[in-house]
Short mmCIF file of C-alpha atoms in Angstrom, two decimals:
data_model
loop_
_atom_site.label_atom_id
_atom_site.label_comp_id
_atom_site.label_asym_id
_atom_site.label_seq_id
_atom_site.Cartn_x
_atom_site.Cartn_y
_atom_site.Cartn_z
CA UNK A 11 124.59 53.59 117.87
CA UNK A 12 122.91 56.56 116.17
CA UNK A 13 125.16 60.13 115.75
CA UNK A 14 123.85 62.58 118.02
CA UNK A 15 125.33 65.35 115.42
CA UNK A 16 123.73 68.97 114.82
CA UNK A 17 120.40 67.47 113.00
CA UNK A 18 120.00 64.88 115.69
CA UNK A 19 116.95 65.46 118.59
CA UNK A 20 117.65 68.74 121.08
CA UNK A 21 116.87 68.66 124.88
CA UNK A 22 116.55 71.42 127.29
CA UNK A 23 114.12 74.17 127.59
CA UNK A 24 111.98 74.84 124.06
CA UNK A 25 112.95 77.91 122.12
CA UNK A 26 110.00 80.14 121.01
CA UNK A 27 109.28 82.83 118.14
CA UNK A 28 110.19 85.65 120.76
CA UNK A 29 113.31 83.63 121.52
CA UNK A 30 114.26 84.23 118.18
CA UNK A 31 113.44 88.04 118.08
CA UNK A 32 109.56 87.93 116.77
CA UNK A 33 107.04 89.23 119.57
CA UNK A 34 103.27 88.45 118.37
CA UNK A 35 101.71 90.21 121.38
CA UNK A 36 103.45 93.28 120.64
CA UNK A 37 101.97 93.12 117.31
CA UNK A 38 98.57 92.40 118.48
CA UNK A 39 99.20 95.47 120.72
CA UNK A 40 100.26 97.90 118.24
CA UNK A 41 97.35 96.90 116.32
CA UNK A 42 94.94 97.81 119.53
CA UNK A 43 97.03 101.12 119.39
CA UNK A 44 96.37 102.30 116.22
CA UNK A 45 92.75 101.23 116.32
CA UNK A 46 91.62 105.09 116.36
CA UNK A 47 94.18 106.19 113.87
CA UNK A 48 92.02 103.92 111.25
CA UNK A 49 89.20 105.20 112.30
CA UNK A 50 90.21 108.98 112.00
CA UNK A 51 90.66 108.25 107.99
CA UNK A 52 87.06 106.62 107.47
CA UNK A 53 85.02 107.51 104.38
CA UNK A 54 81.89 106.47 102.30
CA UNK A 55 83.20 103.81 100.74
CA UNK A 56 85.63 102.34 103.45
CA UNK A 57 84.11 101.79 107.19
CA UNK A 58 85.48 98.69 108.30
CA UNK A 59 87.88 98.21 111.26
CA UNK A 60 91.27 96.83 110.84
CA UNK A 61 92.11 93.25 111.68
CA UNK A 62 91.26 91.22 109.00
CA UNK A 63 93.03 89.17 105.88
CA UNK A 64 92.19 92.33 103.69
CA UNK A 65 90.54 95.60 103.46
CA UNK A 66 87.33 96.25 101.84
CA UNK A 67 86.19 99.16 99.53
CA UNK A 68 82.61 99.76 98.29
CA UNK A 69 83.18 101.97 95.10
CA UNK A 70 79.68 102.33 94.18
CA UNK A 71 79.07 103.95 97.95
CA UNK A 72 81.97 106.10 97.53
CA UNK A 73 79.76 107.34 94.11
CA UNK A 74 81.42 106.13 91.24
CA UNK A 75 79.50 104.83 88.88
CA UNK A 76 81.97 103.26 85.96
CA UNK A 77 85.34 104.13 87.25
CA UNK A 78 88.46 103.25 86.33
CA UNK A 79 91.24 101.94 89.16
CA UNK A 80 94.78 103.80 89.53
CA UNK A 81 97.27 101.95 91.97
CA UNK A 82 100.72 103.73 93.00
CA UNK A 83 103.46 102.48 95.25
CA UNK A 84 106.11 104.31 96.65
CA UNK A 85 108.64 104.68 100.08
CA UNK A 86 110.30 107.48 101.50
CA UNK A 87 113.80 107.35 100.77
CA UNK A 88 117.20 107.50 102.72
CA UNK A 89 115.25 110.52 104.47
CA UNK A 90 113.69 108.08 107.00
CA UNK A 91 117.64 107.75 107.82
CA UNK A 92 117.05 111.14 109.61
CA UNK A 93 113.52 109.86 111.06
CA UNK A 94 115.21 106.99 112.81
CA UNK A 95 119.05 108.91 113.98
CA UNK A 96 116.72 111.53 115.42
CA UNK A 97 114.28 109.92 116.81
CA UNK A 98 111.47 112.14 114.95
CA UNK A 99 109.29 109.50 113.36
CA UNK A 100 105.66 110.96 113.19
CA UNK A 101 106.06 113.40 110.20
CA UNK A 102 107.71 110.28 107.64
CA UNK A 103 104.19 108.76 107.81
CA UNK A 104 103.22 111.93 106.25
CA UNK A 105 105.60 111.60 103.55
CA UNK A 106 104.80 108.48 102.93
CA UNK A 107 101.09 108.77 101.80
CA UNK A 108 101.89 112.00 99.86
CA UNK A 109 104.25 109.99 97.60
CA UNK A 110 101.52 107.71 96.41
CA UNK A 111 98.68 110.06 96.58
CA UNK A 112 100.38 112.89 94.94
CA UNK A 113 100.75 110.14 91.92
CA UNK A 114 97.14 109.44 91.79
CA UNK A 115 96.35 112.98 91.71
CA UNK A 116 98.44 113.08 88.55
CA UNK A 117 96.51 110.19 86.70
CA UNK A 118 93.41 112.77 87.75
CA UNK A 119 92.19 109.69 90.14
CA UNK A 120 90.67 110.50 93.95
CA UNK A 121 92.60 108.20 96.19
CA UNK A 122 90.65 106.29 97.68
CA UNK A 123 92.45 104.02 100.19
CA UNK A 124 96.09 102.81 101.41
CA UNK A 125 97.70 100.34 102.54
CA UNK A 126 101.05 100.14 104.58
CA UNK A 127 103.95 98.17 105.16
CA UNK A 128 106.39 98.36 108.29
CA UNK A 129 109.37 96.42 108.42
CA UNK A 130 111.95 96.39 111.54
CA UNK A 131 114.65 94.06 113.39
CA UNK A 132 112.18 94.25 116.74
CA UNK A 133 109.05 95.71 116.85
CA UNK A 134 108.88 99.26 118.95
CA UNK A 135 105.64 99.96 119.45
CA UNK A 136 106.41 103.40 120.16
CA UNK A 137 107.80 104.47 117.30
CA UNK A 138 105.89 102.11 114.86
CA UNK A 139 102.46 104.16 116.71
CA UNK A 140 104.19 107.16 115.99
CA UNK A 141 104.71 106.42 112.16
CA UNK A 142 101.15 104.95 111.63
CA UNK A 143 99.60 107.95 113.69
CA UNK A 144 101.24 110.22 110.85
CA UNK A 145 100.10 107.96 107.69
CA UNK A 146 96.90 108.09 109.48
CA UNK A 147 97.33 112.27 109.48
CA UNK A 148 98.28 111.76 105.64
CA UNK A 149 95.10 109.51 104.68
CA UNK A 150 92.99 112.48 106.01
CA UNK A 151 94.61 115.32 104.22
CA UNK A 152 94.42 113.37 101.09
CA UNK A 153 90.99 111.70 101.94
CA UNK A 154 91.63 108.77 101.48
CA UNK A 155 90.96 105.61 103.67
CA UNK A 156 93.41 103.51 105.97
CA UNK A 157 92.29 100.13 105.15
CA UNK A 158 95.11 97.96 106.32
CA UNK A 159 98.60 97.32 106.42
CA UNK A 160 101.51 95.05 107.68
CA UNK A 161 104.19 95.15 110.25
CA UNK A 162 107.24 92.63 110.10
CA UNK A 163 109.67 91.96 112.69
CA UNK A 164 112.88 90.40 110.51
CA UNK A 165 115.98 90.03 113.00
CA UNK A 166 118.48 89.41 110.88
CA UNK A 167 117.17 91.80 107.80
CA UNK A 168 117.41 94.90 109.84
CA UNK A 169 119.41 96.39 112.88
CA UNK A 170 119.22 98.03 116.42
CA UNK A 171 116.48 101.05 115.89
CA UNK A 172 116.23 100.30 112.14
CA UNK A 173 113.14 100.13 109.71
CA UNK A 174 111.91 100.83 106.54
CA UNK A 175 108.56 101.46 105.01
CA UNK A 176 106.22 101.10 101.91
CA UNK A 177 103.37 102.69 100.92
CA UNK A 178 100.49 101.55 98.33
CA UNK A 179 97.45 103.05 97.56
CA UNK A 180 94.63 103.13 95.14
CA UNK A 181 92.02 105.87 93.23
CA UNK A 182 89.48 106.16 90.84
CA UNK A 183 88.61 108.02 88.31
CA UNK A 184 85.49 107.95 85.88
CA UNK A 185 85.89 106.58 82.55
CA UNK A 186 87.18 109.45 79.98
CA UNK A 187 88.51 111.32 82.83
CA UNK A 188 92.20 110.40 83.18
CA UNK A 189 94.66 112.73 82.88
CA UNK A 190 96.77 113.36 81.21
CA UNK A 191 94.71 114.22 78.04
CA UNK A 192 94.76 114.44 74.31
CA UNK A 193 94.53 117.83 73.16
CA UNK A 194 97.75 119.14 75.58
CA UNK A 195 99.14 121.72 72.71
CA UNK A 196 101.46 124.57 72.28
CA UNK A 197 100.35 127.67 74.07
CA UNK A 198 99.20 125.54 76.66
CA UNK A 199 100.16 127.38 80.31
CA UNK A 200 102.20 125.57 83.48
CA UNK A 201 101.07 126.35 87.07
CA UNK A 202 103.35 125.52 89.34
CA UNK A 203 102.17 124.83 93.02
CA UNK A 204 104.66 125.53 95.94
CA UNK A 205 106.70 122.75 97.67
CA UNK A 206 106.75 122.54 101.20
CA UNK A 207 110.76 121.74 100.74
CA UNK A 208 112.94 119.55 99.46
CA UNK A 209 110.41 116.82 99.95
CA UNK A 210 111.37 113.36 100.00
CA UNK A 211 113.60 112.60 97.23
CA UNK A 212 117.32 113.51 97.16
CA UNK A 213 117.96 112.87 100.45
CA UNK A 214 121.20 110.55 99.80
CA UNK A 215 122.51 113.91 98.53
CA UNK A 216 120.70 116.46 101.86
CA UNK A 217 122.35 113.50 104.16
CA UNK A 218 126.21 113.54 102.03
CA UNK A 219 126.11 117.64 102.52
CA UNK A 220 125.11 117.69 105.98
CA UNK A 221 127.95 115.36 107.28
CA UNK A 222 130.73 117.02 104.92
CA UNK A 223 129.42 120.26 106.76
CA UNK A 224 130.15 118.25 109.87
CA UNK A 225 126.44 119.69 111.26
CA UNK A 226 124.90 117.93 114.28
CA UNK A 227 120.36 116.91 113.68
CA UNK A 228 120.12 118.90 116.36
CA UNK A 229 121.76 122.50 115.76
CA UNK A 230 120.10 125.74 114.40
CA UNK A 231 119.65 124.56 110.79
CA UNK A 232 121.79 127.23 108.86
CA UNK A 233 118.87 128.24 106.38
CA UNK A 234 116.30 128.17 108.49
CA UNK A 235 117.32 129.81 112.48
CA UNK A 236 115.37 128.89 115.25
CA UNK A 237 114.77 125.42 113.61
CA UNK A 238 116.44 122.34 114.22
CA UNK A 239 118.40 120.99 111.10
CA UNK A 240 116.53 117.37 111.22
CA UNK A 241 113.14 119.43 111.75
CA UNK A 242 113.66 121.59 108.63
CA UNK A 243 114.84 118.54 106.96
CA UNK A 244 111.60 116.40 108.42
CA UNK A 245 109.07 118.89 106.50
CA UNK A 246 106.81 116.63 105.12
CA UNK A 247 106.14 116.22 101.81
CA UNK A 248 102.91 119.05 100.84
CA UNK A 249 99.61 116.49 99.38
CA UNK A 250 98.05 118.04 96.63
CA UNK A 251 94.71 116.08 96.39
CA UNK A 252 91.79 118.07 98.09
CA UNK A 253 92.81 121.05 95.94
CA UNK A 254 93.94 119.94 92.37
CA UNK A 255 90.75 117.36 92.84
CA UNK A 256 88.43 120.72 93.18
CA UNK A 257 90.33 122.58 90.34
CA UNK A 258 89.96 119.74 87.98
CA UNK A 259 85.91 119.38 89.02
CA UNK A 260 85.57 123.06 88.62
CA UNK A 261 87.41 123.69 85.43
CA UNK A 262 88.03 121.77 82.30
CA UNK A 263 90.81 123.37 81.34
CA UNK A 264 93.27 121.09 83.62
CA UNK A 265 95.16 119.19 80.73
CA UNK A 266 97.93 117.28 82.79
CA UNK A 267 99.71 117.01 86.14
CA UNK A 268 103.35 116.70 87.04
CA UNK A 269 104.46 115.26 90.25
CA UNK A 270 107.67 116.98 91.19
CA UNK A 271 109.93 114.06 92.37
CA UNK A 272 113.16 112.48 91.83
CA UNK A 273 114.74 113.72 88.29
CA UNK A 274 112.96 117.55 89.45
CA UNK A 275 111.55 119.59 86.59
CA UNK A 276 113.80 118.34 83.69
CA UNK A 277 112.88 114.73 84.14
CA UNK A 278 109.10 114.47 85.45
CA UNK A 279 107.34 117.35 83.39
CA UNK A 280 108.31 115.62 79.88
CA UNK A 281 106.56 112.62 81.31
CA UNK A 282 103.24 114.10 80.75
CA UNK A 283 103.96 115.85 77.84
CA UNK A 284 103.24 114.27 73.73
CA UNK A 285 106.03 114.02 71.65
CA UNK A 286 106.55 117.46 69.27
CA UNK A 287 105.42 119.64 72.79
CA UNK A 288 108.23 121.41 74.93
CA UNK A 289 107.94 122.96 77.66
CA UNK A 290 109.48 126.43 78.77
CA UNK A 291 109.51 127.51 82.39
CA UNK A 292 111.12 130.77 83.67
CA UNK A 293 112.68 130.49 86.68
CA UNK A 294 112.50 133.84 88.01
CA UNK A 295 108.41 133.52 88.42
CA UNK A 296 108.71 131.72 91.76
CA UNK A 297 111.16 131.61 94.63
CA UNK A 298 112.89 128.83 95.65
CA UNK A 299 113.03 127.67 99.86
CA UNK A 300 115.84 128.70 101.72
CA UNK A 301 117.15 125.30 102.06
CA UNK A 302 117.69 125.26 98.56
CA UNK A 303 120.09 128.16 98.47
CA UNK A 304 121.88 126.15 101.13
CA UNK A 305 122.00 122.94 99.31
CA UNK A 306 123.40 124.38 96.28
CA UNK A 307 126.19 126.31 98.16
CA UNK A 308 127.11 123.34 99.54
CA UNK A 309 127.20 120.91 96.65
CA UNK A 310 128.19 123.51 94.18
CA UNK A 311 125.73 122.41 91.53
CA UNK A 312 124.49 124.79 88.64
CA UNK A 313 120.99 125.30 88.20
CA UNK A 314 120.54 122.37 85.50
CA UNK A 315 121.84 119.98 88.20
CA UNK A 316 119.67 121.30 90.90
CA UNK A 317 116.38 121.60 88.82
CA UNK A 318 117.05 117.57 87.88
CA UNK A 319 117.95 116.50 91.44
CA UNK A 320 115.80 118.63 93.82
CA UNK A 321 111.95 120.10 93.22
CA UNK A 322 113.77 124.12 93.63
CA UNK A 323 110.59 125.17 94.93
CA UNK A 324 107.56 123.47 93.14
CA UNK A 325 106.20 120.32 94.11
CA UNK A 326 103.30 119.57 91.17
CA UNK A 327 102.79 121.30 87.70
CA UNK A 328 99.35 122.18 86.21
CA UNK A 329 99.37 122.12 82.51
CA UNK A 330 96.28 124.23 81.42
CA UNK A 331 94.04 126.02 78.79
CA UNK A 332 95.67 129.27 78.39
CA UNK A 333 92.14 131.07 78.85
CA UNK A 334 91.11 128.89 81.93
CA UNK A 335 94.51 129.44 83.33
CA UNK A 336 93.40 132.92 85.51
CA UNK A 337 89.78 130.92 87.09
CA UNK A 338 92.55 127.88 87.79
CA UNK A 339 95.19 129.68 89.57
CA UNK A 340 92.22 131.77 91.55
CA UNK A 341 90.77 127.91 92.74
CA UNK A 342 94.44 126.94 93.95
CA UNK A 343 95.29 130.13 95.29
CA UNK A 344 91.98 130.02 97.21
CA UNK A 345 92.12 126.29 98.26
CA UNK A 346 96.02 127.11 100.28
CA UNK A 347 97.68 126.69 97.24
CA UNK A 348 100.73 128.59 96.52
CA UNK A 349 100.85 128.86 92.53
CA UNK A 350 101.93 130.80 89.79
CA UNK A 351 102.27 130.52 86.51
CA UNK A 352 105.95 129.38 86.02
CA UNK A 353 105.83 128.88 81.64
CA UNK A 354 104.16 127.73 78.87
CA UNK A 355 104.14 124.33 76.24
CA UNK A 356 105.82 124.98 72.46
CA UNK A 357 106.02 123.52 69.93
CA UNK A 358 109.12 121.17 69.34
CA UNK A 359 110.92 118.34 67.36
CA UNK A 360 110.16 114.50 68.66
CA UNK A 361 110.75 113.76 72.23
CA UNK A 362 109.59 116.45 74.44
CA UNK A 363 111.87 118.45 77.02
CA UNK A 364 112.03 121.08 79.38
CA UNK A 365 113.94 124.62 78.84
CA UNK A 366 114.79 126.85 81.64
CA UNK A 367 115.37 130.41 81.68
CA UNK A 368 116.45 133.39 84.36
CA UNK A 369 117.93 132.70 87.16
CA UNK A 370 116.86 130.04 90.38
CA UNK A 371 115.13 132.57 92.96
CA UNK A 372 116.95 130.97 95.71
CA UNK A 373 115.53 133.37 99.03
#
């Protein structure tokens, strides 16, 4: 007579997907949900509703006419850690689009659409509406298009309230016109343009201080009174596009961008930078956020540490023609920009670096 062991035939009742933890109508309902999110980030180029096996993008209506593609891909760090324990999740979508976008700006591309990616233990449709109402918020201050994404229930991968996110995006730029360019020499000026805060990189760090300082999410934050400590922390990431895109088409003295991120001024400005060109930056030209002051207290780093972990203050640097440099910080300052020239390139010995001088303005 045949075993009846574990791989043998089962009886009883039949167990379905949402048995196992995987509910496909609450998908198909979050996707009715964020319907007019999508919409809100239409432009020429990208008019399509959600819904189908990819999005579509018509670069010759959005007016290129021999561009050249830029992809970036990015998340948001251990900061969505704060997101979820607090139950704040709109602002994270936020962050999430500037960390792509912010590196297209850099390459001198307009992003043109993103894509997301939402993965959770069981799908809330609450909170994954709330996320994908604020990448929607993001799309629209970098103008850029919603075109589709992807939600994943995974019991097993993640736990209770858990998720994580992914971000991917793509611009354009005309042929010739990527940044950074050629001639970037000494005497060449840095703009820097204000951060909103600390961002969304060092956040294993911001999380590590807040519990040795034994601080609840939701008291006064100690830098910042009348504020929560998860909503100071929650500031979302500032996106640069709209006005480095209408410095750059105004002015041709924009030479290179820096993207402020992990590895702070030390590590991202050299990026951009050819070998033989170093960069000085005074650090007494602009004033740091509060919660900087804070963070440093409590970590007891010096200001080389600080500058390399966290953004101190400036979230992109413009590296410009020293005569264009007054018309270029007269466009930021004019677009909302906060910016100020912060140094200037010399000339150096092989790989390029970053010197600092005066003191961290911490406020």
């Amino acid at each position: 007579m045949p075993s009846s062991g574990p791989s043998g035939p089962k009886t009883g009742a039949p167990v379905t997907y949402k048995d196992a933890g995987v509910d496909i109508d609450a998908g198909n309902a979050l996707v009715k949900a964020i319907k007019p999110f999508v919409r809100a980030t239409r432009r020429p180029g990208a008019d399509a509703d959600i819904g189908g096996f990819g999005g579509l993008f018509d670069l010759k209506a959005a007016g290129f006419s021999d561009p050249i593609l830029v992809a970036a891909n990015d998340g948001v760090g251990t900061k969505l850690k704060i997101a979820i324990e607090t139950g704040q999740h709109r602002t994270i979508g936020i962050d999430l689009v500037a960390m792509c976008v912010n590196d297209l700006i850099v390459q001198g591309a307009e992003p043109l659409f993103f894509l997301d990616y939402f993965a959770c233990s069981k799908l809330d449709n609450e909170v994954a509406t709330s996320v994908i109402e604020g990448i929607s918020v993001g799309c629209q201050l970098a103008g850029c298009a919603l075109i589709g994404g992807e939600t994943a229930e995974m019991p097993g991968m993640y736990s209770g309230g858990d998720y994580d996110l992914a971000g991917f995006s793509v611009g354009a730029a005309e042929r010739g016109e990527l940044l950074p360019r050629t001639d970037i020499a000494a005497g060449d000026v840095l703009i820097g343009l204000a951060s909103s805060g600390v961002h969304s990189n060092g956040y294993s760090l911001v999380r590590r201080l807040v519990e040795n300082a034994g601080l609840a999410w939701d008291t006064d934050a100690p830098f910042q009174p009348g504020t929560t400590l998860a909503a100071a922390l929650l500031e979302p990431t500032r996106i640069y596009v709209k006005p480095l895109l209408a410095a750059i088409r105004a002015s041709a003295g924009i030479k290179a961008l820096a993207h402020i991120t992990g590895g702070g001024l030390l590590e991202n400005i050299p990026r951009v930078l050819p070998d033989g060109i170093n960069a000085q930056i005074d650090l007494a030209t602009f004033k740091a956020p509060p919660v900087f002051g804070w963070l440093q207290q409590q970590a007891g780093l010096d200001t080389t540490e600080m500058t390399r972990t966290f953004n101190c203050g400036i979230g992109m640097v413009v590296v410009v023609d020293k005569a264009a440099a007054p018309d270029i910080l007269a466009t930021l300052n004019d677009a909302g920009e906060a910016a100020c020239i912060i140094g200037e390139l010399v000339a150096g010995d092989g790989a390029p670096s970053v010197t600092l001088s005066g003191d961290l303005g911490i406020v």
